[in-house]
mmCIF file with all atom_site columns, C-alpha atoms in Angstrom:
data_model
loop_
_atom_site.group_PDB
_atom_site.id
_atom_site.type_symbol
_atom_site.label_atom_id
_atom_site.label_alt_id
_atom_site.label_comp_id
_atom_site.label_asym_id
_atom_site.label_entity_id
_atom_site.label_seq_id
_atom_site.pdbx_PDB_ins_code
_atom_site.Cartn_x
_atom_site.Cartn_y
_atom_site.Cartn_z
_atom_site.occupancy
_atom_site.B_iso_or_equiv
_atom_site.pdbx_formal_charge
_atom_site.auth_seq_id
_atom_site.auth_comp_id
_atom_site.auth_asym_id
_atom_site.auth_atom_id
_atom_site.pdbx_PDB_model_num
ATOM 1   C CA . UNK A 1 1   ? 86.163  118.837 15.262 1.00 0.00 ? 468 UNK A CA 1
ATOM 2   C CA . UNK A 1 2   ? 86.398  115.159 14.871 1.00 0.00 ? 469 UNK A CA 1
ATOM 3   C CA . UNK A 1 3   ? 89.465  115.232 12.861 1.00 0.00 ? 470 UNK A CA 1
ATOM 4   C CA . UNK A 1 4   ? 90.911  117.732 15.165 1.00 0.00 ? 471 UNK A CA 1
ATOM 5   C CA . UNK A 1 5   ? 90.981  115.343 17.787 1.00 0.00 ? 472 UNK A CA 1
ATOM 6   C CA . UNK A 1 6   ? 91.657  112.627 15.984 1.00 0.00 ? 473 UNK A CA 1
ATOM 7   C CA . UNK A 1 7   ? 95.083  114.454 15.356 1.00 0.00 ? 474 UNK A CA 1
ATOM 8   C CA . UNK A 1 8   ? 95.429  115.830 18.773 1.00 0.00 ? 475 UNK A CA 1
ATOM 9   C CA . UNK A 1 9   ? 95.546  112.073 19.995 1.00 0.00 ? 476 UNK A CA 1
ATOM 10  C CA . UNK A 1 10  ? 97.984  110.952 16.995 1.00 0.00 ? 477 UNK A CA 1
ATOM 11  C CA . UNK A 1 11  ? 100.355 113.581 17.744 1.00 0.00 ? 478 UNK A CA 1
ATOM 12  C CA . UNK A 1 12  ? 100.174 112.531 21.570 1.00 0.00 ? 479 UNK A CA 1
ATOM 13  C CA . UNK A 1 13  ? 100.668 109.194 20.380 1.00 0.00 ? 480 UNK A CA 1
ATOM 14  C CA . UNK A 1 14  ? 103.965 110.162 18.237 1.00 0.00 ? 481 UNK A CA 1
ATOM 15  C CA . UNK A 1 15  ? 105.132 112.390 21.120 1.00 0.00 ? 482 UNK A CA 1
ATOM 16  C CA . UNK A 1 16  ? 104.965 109.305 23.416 1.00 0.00 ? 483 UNK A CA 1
ATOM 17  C CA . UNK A 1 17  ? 106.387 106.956 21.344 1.00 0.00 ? 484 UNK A CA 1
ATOM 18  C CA . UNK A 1 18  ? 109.574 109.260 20.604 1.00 0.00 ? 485 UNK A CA 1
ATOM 19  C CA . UNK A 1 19  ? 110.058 109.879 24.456 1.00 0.00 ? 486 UNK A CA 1
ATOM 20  C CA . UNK A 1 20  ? 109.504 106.736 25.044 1.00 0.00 ? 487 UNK A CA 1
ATOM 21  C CA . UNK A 1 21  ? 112.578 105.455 22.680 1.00 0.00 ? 488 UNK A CA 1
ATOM 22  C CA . UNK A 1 22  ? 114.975 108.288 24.141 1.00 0.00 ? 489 UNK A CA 1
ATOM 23  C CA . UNK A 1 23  ? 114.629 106.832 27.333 1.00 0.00 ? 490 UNK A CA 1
ATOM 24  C CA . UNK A 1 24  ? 114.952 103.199 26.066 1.00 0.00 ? 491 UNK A CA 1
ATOM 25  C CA . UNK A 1 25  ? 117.940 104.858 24.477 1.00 0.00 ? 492 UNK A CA 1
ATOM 26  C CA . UNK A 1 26  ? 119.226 106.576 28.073 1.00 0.00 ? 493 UNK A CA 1
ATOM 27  C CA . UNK A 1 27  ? 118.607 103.833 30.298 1.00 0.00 ? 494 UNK A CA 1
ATOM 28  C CA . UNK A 1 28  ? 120.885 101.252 28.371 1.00 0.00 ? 495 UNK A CA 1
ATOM 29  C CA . UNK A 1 29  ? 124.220 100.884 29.782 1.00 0.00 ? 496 UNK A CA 1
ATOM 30  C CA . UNK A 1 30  ? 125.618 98.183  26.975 1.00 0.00 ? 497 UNK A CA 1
ATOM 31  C CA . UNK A 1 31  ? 129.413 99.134  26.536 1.00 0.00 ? 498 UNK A CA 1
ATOM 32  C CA . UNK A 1 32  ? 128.971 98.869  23.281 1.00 0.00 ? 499 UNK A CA 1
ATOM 33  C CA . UNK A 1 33  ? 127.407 101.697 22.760 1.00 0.00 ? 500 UNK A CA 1
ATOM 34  C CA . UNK A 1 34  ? 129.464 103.758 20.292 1.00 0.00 ? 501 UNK A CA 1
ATOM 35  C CA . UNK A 1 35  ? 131.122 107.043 21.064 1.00 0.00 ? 502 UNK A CA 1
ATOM 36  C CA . UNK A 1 36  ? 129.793 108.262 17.698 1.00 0.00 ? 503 UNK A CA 1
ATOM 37  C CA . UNK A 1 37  ? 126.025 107.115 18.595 1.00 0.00 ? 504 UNK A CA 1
ATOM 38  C CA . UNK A 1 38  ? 126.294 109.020 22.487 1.00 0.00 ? 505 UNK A CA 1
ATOM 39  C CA . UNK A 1 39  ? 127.837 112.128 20.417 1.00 0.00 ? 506 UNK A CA 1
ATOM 40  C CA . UNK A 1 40  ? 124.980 112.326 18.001 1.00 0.00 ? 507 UNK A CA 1
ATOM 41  C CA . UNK A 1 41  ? 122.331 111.815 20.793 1.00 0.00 ? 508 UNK A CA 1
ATOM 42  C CA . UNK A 1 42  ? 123.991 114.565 22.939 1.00 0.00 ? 509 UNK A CA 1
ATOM 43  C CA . UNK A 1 43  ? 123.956 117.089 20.074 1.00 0.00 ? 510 UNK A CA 1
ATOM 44  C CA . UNK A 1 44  ? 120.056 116.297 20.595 1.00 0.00 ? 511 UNK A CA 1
ATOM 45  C CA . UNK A 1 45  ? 119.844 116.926 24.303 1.00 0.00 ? 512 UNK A CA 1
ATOM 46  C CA . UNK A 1 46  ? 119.450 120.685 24.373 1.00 0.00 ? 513 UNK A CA 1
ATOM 47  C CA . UNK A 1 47  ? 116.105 120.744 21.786 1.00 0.00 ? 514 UNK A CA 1
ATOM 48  C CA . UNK A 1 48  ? 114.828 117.704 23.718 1.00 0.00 ? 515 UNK A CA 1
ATOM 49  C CA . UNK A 1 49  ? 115.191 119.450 27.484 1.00 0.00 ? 516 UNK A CA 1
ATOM 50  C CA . UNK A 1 50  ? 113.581 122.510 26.171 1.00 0.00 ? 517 UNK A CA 1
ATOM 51  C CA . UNK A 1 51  ? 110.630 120.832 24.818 1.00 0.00 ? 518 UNK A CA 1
ATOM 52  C CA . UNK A 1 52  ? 110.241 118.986 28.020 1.00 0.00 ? 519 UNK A CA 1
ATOM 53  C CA . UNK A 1 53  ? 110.483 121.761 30.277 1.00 0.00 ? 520 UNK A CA 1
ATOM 54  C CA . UNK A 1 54  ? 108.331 123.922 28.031 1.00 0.00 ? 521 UNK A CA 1
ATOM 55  C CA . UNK A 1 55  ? 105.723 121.055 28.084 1.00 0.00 ? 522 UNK A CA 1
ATOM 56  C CA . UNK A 1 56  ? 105.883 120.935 31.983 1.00 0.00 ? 523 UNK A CA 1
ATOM 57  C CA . UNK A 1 57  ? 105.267 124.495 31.864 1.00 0.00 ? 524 UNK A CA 1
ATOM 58  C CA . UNK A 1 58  ? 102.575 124.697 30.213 1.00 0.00 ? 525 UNK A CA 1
ATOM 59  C CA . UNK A 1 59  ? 102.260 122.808 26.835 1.00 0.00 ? 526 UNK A CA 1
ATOM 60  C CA . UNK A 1 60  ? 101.580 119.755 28.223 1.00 0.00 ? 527 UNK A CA 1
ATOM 61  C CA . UNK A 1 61  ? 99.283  117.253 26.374 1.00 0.00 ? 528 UNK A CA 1
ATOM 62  C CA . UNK A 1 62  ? 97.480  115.028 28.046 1.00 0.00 ? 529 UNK A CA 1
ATOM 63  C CA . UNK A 1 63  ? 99.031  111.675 28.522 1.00 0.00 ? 530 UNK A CA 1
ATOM 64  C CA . UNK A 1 64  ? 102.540 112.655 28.491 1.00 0.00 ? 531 UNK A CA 1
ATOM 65  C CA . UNK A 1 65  ? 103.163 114.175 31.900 1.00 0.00 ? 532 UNK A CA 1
ATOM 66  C CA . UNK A 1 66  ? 105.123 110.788 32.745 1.00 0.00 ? 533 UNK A CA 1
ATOM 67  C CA . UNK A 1 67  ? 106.943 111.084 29.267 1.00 0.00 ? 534 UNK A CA 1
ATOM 68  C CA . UNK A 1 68  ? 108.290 114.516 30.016 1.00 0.00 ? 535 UNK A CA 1
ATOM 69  C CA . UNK A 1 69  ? 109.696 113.194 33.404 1.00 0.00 ? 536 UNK A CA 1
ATOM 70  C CA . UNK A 1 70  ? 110.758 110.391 32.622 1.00 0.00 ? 537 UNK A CA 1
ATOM 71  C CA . UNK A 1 71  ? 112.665 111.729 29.594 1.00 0.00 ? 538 UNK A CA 1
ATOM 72  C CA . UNK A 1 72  ? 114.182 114.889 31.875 1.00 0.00 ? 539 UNK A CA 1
ATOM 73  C CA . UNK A 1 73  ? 115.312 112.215 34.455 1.00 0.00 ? 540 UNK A CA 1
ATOM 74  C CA . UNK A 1 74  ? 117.049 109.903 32.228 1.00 0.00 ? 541 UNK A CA 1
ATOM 75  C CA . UNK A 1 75  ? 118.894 112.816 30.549 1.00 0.00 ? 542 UNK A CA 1
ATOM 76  C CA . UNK A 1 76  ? 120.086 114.362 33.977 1.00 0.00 ? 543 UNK A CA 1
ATOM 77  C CA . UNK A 1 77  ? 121.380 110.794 34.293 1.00 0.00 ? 544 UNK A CA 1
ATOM 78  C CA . UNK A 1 78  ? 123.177 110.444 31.277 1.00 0.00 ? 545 UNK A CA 1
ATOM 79  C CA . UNK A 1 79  ? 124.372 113.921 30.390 1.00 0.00 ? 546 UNK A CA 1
ATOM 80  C CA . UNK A 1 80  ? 124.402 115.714 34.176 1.00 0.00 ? 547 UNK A CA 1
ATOM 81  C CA . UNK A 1 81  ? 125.931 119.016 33.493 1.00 0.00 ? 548 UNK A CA 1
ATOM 82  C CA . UNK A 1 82  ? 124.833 119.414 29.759 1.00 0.00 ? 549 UNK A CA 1
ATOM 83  C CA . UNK A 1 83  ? 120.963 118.701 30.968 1.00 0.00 ? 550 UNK A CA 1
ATOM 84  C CA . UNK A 1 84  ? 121.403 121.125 34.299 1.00 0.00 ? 551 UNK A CA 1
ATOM 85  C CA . UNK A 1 85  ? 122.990 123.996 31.889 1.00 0.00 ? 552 UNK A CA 1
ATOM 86  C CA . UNK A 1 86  ? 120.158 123.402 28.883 1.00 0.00 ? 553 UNK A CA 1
ATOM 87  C CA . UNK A 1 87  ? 117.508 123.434 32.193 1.00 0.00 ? 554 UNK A CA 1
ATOM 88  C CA . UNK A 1 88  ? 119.056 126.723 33.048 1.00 0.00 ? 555 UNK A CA 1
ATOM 89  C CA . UNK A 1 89  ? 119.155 128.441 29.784 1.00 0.00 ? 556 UNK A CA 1
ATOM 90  C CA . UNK A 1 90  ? 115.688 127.552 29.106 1.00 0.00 ? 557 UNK A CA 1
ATOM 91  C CA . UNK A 1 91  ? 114.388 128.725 32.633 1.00 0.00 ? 558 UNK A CA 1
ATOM 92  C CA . UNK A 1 92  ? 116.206 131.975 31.450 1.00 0.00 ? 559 UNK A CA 1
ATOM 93  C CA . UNK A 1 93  ? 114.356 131.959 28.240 1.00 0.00 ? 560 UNK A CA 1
ATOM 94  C CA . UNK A 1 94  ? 112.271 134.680 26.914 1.00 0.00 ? 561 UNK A CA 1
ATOM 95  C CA . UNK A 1 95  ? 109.856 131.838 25.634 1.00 0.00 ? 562 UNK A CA 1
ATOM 96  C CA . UNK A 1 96  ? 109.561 130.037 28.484 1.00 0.00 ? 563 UNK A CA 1
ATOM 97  C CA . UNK A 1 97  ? 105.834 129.458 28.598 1.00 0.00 ? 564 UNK A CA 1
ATOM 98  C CA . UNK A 1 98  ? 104.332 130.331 32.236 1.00 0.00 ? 565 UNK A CA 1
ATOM 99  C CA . UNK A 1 99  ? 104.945 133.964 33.101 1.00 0.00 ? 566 UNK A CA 1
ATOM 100 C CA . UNK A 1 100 ? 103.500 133.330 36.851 1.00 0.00 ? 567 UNK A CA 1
ATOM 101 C CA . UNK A 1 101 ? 106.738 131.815 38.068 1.00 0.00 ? 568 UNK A CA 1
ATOM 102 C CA . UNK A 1 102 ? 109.571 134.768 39.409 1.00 0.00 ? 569 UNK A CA 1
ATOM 103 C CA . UNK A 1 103 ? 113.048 133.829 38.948 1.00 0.00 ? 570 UNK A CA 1
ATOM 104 C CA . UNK A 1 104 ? 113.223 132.719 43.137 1.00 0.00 ? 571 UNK A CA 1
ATOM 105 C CA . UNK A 1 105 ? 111.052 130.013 42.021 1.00 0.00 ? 572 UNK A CA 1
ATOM 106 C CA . UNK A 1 106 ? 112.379 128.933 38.864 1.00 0.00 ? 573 UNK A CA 1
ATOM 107 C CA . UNK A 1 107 ? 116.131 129.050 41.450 1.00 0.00 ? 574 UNK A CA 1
ATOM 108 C CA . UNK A 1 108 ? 114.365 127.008 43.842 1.00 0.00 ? 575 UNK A CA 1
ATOM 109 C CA . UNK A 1 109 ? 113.118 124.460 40.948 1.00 0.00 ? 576 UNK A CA 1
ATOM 110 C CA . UNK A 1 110 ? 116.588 124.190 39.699 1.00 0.00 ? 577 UNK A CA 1
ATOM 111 C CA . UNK A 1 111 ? 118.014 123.879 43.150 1.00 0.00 ? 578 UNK A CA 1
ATOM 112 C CA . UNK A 1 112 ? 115.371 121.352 44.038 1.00 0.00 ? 579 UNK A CA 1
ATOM 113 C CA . UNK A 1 113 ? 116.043 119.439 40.718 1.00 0.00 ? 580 UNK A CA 1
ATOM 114 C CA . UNK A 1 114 ? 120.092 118.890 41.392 1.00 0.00 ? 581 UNK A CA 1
ATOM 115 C CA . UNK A 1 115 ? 118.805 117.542 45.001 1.00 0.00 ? 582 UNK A CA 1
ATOM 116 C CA . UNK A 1 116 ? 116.664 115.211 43.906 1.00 0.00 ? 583 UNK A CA 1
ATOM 117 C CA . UNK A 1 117 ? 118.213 113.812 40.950 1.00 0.00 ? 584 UNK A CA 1
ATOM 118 C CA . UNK A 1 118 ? 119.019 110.599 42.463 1.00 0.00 ? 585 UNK A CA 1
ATOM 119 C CA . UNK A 1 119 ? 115.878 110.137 43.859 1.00 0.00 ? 586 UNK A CA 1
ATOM 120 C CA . UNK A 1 120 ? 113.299 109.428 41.198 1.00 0.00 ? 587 UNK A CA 1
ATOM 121 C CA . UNK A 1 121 ? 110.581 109.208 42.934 1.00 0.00 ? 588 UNK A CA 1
ATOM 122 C CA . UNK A 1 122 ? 111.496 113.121 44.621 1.00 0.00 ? 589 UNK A CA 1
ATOM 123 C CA . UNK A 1 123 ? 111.899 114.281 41.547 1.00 0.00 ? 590 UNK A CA 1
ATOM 124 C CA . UNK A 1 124 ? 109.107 113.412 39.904 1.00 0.00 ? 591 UNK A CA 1
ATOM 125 C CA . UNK A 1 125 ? 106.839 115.121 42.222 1.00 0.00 ? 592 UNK A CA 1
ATOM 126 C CA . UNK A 1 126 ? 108.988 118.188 42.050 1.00 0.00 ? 593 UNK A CA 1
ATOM 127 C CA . UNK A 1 127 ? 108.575 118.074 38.170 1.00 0.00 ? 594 UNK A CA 1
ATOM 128 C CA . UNK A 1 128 ? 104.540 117.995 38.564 1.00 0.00 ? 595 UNK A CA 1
ATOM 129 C CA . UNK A 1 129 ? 104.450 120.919 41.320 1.00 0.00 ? 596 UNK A CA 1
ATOM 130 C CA . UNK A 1 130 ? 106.571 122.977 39.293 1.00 0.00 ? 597 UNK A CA 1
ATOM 131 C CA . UNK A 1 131 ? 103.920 121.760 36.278 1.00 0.00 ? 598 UNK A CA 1
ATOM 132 C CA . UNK A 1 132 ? 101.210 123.476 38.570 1.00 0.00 ? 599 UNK A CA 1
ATOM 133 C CA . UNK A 1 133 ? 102.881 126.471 39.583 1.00 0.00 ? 600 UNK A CA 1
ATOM 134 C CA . UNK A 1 134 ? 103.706 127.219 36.156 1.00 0.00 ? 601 UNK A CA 1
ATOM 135 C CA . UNK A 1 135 ? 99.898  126.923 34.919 1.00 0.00 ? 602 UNK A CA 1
ATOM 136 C CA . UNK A 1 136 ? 98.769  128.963 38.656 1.00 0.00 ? 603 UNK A CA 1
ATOM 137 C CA . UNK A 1 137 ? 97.103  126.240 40.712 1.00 0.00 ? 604 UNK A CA 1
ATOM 138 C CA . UNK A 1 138 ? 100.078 125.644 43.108 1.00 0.00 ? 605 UNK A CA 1
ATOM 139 C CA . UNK A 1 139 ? 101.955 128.484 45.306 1.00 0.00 ? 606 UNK A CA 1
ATOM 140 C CA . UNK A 1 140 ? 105.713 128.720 45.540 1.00 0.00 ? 607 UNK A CA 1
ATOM 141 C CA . UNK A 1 141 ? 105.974 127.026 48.742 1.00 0.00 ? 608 UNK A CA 1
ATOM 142 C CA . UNK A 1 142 ? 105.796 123.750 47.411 1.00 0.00 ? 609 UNK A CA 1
ATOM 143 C CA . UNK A 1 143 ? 109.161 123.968 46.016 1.00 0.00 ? 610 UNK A CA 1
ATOM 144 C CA . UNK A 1 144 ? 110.619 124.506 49.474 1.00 0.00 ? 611 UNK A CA 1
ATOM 145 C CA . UNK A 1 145 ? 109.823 121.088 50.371 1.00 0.00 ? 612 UNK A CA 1
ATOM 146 C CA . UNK A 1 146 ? 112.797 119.853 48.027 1.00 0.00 ? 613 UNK A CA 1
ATOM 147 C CA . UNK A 1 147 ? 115.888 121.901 48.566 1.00 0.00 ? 614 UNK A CA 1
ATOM 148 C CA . UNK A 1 148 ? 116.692 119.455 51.714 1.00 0.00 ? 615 UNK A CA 1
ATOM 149 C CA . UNK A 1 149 ? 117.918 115.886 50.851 1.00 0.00 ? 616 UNK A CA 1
ATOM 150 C CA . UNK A 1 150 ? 116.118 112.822 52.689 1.00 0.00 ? 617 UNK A CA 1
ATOM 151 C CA . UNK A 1 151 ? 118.935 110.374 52.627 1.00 0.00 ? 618 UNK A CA 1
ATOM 152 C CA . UNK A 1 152 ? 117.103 107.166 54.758 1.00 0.00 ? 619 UNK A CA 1
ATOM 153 C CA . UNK A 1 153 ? 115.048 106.525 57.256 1.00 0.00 ? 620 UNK A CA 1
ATOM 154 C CA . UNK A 1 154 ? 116.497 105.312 60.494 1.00 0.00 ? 621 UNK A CA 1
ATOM 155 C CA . UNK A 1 155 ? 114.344 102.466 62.427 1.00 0.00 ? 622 UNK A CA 1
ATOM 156 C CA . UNK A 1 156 ? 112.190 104.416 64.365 1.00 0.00 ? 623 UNK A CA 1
ATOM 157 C CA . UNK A 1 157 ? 110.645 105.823 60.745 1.00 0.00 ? 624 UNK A CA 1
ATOM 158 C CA . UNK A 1 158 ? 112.079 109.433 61.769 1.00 0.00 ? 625 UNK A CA 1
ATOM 159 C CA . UNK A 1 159 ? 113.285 111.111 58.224 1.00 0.00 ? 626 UNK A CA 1
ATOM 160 C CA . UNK A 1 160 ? 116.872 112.191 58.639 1.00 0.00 ? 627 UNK A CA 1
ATOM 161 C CA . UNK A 1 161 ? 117.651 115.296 56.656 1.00 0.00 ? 628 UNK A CA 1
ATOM 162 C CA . UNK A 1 162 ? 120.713 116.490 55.401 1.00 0.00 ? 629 UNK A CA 1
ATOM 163 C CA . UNK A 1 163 ? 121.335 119.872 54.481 1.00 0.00 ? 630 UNK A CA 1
#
């Protein structure tokens, strides 16, 4: 058993570390970035949303909940419509892991997700109550709570929405 967990923490570690240098990777905006290099790193994009969303759904070892969002939100960033198109094919997917979720929730997630994707702090929390619906210990009314867009907050601290 030692060993076991031994590896179990390695492999967390390694996981980590390789999300951790995609978003280094996705948050740098130096022109000189090659066209070559952003080719070869989108030809990566649809293997590295599926294993994020499968890990949000259910695969998720500990430690790398952050990793998972932080990776999904920096692609959305970078590659918008090839991320939201990989996000949809693998909602879609006979291996997707949770089987709780209907397809009205996994609409509402991918709804939500477009929303929110310029606000990071929105979309993480959509990204860990669609982690707990997908294991059963959240309901699917939590998604409602994104498919509005809170654009500021006007002096008087009342939340104006826009639908």
């Amino acid at each position: 058993p030692r060993e076991l967990v031994l590896s179990n923490v390695q492999e967390t570690k390694a996981l980590g570390s390789a999300f951790l240098l995609w978003n280094q990777f996705l948050m740098n905006n130096d022109p000189r970035l090659s066209e070559t290099l952003l080719k070869h790193a989108e030809k990566r994009v649809p293997q590295t949303v599926t294993l994020v969303l499968f890990g949000i759904a259910g695969d998720k070892k500990p430690g790398v909940g952050s990793a998972y969002t932080n990776t999904l939100y920096n692609l959305l960033q970078r590659f918008p419509e090839l991320t939201k198109r990989v996000v949809c094919e693998a909602l879609q997917s006979q291996e997707f892991p949770s089987k709780i979720v209907t397809g009205s929730d996994k609409r509402m997630f991918m709804e939500g997700m477009v929303k929110q994707m310029r606000n990071q702090y929105r979309f993480r929390a959509l990204l860990q109550d669609f982690g707990l619906l997908c294991t059963g210990h959240n309901t699917s009314d939590c998604l409602a709570n994104y498919q509005v867009d809170i654009k500021r907050r006007n002096k008087h601290r009342h939340v104006v929405i826009i639908e």
